[in-house]
Short mmCIF file of C-alpha atoms in Angstrom, two decimals:
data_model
loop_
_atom_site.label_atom_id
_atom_site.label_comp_id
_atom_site.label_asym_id
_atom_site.label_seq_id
_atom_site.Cartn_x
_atom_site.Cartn_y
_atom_site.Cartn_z
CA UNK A 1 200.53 -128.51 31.70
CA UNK A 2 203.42 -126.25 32.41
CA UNK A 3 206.60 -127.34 30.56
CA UNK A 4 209.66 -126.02 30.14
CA UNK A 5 212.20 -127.13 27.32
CA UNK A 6 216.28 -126.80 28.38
CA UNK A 7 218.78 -127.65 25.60
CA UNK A 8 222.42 -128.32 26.31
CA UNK A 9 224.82 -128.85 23.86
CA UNK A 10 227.84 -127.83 22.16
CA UNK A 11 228.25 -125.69 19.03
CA UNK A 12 225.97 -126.85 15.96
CA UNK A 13 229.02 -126.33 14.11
CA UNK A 14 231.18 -128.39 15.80
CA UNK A 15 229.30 -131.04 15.58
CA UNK A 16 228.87 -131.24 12.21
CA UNK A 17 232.69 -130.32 11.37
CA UNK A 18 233.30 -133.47 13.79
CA UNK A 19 231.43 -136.36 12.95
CA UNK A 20 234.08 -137.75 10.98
CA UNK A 21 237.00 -137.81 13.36
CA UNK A 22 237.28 -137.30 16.87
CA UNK A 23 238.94 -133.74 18.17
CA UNK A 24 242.51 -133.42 19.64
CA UNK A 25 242.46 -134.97 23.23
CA UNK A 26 245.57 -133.07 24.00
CA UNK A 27 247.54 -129.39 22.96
CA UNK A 28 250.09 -131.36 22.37
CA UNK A 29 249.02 -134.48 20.69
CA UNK A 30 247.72 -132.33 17.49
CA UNK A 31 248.23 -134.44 14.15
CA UNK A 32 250.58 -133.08 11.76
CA UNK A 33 247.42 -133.72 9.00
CA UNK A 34 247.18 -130.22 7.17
CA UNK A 35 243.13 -129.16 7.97
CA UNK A 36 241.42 -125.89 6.20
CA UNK A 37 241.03 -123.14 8.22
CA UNK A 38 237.48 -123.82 9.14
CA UNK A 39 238.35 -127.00 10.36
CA UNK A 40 241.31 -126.05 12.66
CA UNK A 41 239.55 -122.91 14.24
CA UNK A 42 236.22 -125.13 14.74
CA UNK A 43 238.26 -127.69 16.17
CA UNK A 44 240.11 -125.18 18.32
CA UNK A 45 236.71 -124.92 20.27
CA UNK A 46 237.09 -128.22 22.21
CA UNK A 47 240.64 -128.28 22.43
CA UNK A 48 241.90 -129.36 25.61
CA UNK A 49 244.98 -130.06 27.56
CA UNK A 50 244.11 -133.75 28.99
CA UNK A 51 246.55 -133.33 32.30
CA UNK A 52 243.95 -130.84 33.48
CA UNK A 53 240.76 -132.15 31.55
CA UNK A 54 239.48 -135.41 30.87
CA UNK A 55 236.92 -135.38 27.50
CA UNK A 56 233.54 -137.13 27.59
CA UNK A 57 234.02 -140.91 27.30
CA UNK A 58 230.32 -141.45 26.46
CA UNK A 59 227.93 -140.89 23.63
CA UNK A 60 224.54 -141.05 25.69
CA UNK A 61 222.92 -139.46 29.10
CA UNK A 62 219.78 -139.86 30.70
CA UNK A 63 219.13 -137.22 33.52
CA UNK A 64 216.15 -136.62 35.88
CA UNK A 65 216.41 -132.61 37.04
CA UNK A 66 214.25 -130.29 39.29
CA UNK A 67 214.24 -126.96 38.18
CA UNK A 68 213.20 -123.37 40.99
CA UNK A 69 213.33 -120.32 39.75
CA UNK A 70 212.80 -117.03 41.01
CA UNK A 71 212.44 -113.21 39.80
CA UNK A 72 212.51 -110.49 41.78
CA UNK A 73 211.52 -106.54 40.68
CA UNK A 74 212.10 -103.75 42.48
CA UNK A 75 210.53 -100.23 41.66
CA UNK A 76 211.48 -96.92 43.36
CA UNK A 77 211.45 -93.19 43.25
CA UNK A 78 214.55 -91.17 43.88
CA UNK A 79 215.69 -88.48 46.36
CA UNK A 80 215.05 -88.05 49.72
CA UNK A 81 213.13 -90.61 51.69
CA UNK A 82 212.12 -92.28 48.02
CA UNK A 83 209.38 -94.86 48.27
CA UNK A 84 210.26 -98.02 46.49
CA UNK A 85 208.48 -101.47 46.31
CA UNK A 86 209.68 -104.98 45.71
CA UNK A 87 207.59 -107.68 44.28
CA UNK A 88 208.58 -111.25 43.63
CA UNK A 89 206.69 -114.90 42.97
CA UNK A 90 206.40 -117.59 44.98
CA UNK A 91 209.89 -119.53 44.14
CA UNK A 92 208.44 -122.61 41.72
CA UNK A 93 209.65 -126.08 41.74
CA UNK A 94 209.42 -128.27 38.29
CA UNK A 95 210.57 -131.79 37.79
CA UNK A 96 211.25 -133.79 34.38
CA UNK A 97 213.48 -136.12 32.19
CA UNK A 98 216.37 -135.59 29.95
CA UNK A 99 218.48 -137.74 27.71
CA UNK A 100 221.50 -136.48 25.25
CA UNK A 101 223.06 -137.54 22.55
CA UNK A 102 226.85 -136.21 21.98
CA UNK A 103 226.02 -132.54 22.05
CA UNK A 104 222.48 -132.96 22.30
CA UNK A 105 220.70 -132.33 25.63
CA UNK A 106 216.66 -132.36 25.05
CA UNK A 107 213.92 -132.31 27.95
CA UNK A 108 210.92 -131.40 30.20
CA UNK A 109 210.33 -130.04 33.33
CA UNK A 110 206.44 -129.81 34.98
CA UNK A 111 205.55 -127.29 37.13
CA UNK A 112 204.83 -129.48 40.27
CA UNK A 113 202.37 -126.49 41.89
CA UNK A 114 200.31 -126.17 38.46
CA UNK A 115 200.04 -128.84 36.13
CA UNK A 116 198.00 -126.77 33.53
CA UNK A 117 197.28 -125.91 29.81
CA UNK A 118 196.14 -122.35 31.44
CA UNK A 119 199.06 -121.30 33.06
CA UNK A 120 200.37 -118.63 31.43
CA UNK A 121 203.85 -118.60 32.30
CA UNK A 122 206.53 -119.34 29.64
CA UNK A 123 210.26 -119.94 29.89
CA UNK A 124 213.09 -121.52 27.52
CA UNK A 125 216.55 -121.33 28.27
CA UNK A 126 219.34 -122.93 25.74
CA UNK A 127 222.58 -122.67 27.13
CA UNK A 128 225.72 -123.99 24.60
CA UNK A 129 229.00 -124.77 25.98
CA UNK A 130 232.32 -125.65 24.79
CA UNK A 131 235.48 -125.03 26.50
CA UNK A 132 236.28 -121.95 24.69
CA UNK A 133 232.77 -120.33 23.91
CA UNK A 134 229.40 -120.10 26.11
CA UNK A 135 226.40 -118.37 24.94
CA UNK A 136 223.35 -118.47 27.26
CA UNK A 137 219.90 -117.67 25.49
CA UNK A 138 216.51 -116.98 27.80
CA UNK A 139 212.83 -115.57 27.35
CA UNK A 140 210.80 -115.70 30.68
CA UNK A 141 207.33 -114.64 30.56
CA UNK A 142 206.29 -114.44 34.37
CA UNK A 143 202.80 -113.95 33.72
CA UNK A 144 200.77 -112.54 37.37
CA UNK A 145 201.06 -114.16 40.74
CA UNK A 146 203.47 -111.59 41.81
CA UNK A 147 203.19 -110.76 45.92
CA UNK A 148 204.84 -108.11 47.44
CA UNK A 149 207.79 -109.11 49.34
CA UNK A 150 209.20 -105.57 50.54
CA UNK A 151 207.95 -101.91 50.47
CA UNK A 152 209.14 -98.40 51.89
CA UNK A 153 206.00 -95.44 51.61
CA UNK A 154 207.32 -93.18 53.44
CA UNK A 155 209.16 -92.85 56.98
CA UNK A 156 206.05 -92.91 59.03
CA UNK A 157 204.31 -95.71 57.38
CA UNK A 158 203.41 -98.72 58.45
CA UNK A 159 203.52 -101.45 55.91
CA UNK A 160 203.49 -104.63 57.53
CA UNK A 161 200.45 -105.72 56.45
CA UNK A 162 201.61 -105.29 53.28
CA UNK A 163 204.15 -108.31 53.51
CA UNK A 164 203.08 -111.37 50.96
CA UNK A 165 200.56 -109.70 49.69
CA UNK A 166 199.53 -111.06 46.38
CA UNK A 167 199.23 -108.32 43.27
CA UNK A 168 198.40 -109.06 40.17
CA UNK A 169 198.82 -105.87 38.71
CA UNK A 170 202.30 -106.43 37.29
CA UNK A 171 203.26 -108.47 34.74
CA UNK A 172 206.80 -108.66 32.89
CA UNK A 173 208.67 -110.44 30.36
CA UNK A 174 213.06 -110.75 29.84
CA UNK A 175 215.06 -112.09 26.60
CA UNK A 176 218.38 -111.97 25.81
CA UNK A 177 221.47 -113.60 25.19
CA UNK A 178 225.01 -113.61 26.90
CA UNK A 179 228.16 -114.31 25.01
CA UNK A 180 231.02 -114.93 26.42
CA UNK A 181 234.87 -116.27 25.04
CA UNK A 182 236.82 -118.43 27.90
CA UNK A 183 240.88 -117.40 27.43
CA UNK A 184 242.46 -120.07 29.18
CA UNK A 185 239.87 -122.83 27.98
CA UNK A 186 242.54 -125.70 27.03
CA UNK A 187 243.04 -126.25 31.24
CA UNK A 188 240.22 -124.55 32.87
CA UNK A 189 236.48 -126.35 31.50
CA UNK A 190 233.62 -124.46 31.40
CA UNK A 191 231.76 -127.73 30.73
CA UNK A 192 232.92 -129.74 33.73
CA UNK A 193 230.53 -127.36 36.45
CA UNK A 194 227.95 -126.33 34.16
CA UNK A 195 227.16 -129.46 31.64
CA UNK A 196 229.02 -132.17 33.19
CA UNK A 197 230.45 -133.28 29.62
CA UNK A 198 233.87 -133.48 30.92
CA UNK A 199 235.78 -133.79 34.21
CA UNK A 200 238.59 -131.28 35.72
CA UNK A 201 241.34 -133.00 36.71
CA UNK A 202 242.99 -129.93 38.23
CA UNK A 203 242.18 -126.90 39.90
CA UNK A 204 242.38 -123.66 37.42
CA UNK A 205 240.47 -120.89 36.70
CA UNK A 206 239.96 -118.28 33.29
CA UNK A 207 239.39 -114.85 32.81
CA UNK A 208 236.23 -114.58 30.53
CA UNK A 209 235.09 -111.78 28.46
CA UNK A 210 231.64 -111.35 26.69
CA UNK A 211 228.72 -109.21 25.15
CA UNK A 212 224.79 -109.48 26.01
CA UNK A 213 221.50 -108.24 24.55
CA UNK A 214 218.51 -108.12 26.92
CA UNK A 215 214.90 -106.70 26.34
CA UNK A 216 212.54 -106.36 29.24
CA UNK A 217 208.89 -105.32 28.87
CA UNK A 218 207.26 -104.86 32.06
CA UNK A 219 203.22 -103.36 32.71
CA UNK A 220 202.51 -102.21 35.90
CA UNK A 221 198.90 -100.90 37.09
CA UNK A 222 199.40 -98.70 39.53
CA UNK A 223 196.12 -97.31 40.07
CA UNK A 224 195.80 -101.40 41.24
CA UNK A 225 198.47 -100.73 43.47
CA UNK A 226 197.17 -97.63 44.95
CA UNK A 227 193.81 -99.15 45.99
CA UNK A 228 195.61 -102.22 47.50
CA UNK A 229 197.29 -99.81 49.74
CA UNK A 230 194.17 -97.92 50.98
CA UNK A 231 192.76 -101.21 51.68
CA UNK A 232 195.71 -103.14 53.42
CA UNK A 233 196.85 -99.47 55.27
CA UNK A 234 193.40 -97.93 56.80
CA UNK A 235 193.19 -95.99 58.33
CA UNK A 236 196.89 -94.93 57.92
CA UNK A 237 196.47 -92.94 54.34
CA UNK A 238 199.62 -93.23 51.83
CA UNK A 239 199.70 -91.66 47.92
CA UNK A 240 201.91 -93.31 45.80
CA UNK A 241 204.89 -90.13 44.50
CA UNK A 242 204.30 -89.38 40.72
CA UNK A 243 207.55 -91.43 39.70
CA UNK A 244 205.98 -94.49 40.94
CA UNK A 245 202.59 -94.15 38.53
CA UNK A 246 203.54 -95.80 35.28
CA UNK A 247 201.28 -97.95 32.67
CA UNK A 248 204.78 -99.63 31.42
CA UNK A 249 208.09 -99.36 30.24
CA UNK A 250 210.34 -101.34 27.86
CA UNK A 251 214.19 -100.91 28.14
CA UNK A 252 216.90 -102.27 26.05
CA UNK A 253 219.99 -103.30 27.51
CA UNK A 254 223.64 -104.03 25.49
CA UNK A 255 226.50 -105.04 27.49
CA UNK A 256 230.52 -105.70 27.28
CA UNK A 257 231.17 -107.88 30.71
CA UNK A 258 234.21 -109.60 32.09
CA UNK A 259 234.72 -111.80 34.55
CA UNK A 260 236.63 -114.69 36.63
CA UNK A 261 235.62 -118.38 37.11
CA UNK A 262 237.36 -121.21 38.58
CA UNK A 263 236.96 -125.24 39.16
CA UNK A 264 238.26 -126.46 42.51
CA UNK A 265 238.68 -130.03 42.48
CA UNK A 266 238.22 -131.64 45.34
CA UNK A 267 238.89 -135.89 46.03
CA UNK A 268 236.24 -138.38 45.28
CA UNK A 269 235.38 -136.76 41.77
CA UNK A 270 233.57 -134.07 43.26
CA UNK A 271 233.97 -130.05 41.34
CA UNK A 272 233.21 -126.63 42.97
CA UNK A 273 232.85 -124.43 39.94
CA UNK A 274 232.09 -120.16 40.34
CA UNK A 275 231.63 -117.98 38.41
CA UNK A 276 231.38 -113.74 38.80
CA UNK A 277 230.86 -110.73 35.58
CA UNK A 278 230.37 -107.53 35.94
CA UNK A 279 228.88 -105.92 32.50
CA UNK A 280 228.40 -101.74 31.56
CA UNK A 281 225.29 -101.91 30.22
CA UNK A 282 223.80 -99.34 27.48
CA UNK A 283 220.18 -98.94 28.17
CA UNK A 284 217.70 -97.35 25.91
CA UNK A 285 213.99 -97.04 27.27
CA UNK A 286 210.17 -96.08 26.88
CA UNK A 287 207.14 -96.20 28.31
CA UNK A 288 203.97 -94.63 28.90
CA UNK A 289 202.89 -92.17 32.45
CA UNK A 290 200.02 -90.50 33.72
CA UNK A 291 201.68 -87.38 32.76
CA UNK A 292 202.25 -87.71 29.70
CA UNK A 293 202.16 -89.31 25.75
CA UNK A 294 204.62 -92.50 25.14
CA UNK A 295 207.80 -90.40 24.06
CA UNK A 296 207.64 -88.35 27.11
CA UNK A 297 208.64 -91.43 29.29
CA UNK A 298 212.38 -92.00 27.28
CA UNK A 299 215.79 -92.15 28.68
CA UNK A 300 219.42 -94.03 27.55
CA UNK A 301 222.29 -94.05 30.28
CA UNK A 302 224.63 -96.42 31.15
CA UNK A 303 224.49 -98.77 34.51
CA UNK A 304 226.16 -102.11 36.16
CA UNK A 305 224.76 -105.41 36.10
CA UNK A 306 226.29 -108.76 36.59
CA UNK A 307 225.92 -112.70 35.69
CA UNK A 308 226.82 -115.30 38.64
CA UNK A 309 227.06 -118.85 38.34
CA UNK A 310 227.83 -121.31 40.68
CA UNK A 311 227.70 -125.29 40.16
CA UNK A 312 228.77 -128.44 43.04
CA UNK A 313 229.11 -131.80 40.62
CA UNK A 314 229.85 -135.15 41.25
CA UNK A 315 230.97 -137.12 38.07
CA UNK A 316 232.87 -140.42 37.74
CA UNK A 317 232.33 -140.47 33.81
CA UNK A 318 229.86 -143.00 34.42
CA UNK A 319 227.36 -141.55 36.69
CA UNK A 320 226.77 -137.83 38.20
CA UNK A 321 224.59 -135.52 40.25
CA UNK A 322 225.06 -132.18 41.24
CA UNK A 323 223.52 -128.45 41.70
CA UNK A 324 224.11 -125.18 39.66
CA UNK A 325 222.73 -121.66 39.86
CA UNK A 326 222.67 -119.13 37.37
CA UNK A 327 221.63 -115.36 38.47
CA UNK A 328 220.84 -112.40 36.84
CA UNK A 329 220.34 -108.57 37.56
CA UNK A 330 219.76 -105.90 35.52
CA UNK A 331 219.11 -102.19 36.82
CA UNK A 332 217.80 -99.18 35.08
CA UNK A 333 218.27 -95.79 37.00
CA UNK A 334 217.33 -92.52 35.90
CA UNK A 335 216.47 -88.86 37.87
CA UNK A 336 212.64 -90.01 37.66
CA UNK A 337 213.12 -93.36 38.85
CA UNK A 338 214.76 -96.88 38.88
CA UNK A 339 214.22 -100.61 38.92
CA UNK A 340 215.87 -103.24 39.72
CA UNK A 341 215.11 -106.91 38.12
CA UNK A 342 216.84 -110.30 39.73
CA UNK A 343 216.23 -113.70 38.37
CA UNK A 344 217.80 -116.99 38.09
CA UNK A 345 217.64 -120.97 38.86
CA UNK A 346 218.75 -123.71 40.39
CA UNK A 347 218.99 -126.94 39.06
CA UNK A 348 219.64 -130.37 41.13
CA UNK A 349 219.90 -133.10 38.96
CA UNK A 350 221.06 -137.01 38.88
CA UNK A 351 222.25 -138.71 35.94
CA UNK A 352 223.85 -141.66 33.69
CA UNK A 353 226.07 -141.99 30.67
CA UNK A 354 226.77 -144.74 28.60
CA UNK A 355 227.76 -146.23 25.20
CA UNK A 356 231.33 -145.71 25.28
CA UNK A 357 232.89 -143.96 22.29
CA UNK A 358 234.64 -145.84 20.39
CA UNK A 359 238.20 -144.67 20.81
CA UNK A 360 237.34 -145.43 24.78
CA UNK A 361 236.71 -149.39 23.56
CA UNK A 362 239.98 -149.73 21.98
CA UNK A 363 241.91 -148.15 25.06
CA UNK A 364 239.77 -150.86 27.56
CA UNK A 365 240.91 -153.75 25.66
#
């Protein structure tokens, strides 16, 4: 059975510095009390300006989401007329329950296409918002059903019947984290588009800045590859160029991004949230030719690679439903070669709140 665990909720230490008292609703409704240090910078986290953001009146949520995702790698030579391949899964579609508890989002979602104990595909993603830090975490093992979706051999090649192809001689793996500070997080919420924990009142947007780690293992048989083609291309023959026969290569990625993101509010307690970084990323890498021993195959350069996020919600505090996406790509390029690696989700997803906090009570009665 193919299950895959997402956890939503706000800082661990929040939490726990906040299960006594309730945080400022308002920059300026602040209590004069004197707090430590601690207290007032973990507090600062969730500190919001209430004309522009409503908090979470609720202590509970059930949720029922589908989950697709997709990856997408892309493999080339360089110079002139370069060949280049793309390969991608079919896009998956998983289904499953969720209920939360203040910061606390637990749940599953079952691969509708294989409900198996043998599937060897593995993902967990834990995102944490508040409205002035994000961190996203993610490991994605995509196991082997990749087809190929895309390939260039050459100018006089023919490679249509090449198209969906399935090849199961590549097989990759991506974890990492993004970091990322919001600046103007007491009017613009993070939250509101991407966890529905609290509701924009008014359009505004923040710059954001952040860091990211990502490692990426990927093991690609070419010698699989090549015999594919002489079957699929006869009588037409094609050789693969040099820079295209790897066994694998692992590359290590640290970034600095920034980036915009805005809410739109529209009537009816509907949100259009987007979000766009760009990140220079630091890439180390190794892996192992044809030509040559494991530290032959070594490079480190710097490239571009961006984050985009993009989330339509309905919430009227009571009930909401909604759609984000998250996307990421990575590339590696070097005089040898490059690659290219895209993948994301989207999430649609229908749920319910209840058990009003307590301060919410008192204000009803």
């Amino acid at each position: 059975m193919k299950v895959k665990l997402s956890v939503l909720f706000l800082l661990l230490a929040t939490a726990l510095a906040l299960h006594a008292a309730e945080p400022a609703d308002s920059l300026a409704e602040a209590k004069p009390k004197k707090l430590s240090l601690l207290r007032r910078i973990i507090r600062g986290f969730d500190r919001l300006d209430t004309a522009y953001i409503e908090p979470q009146h609720y202590i509970y949520t059930v949720m029922l989401q589908s989950t697709f995702t997709y990856d997408r790698y892309r493999l080339s030579g360089t110079g002139h007329d370069a060949q280049s391949i793309t390969f991608a899964p079919d896009m998956r579609a998983k289904l499953g329950p969720y209920v939360g508890w203040k910061w606390v989002f637990l749940g599953y979602t079952f691969d509708l296409r294989n409900i198996s104990l043998k599937n060897n595909k593995q993902e967990f993603d834990l995102s944490i918002y508040s409205s002035q830090v994000g961190v996203d975490l993610f490991y994605r093992n995509t196991g082997s059903d990749y087809k190929l979706r895309d390939a260039h051999l050459g100018a006089n090649a023919d490679v249509s019947r090449l198209q969906d192809v399935s090849f199961d001689g590549l097989k990759a793996s991506v974890k990492g984290f993004n970091l990322y500070y919001v600046f103007n997080h007491g009017r613009f919420s993070y939250p509101a588009a991407f966890a529905q924990s609290t509701l924009q009142k008014i359009s505004c947007g923040s710059w954001l800045a952040g860091i990211g780690y990502t490692r990426n293992s990927l093991d690609f048989d070419h010698e699989r590859l090549q015999q594919l083609i002489d079957r699929e291309m006869e009588p037409q023959t094609v050789k693969l160029d040099s820079g295209m026969m790897f066994r694998s290569i692992q590359y290590k990625d640290f970034s600095l991004s920034a980036g915009y993101a805005y809410n739109f509010v529209l009537p009816h307690h509907w949100v259009i949230g987007a979000c766009l970084q760009g990140a220079v990323g630091y890439k180390e890498s190794a892996g192992s030719s044809v030509a040559g021993p494991f530290d032959d195959f070594r490079f480190e350069n710097l490239n571009i690679d961006g984050i985009g996020r993009l989330g339509v919600v309905y919430n009227n505090m009571r009930w909401y439903a909604g759609l984000n996406v998250v996307v990421h790509t990575y590339n590696y390029h070097k005089s040898r070669f490059s690659t290219n690696n895209t993948f994301g989700s989207m999430n649609l997803y229908v749920g319910y709140n209840f058990g009003l906090k307590k301060k919410y009570r008192k204000e009803k009665k």
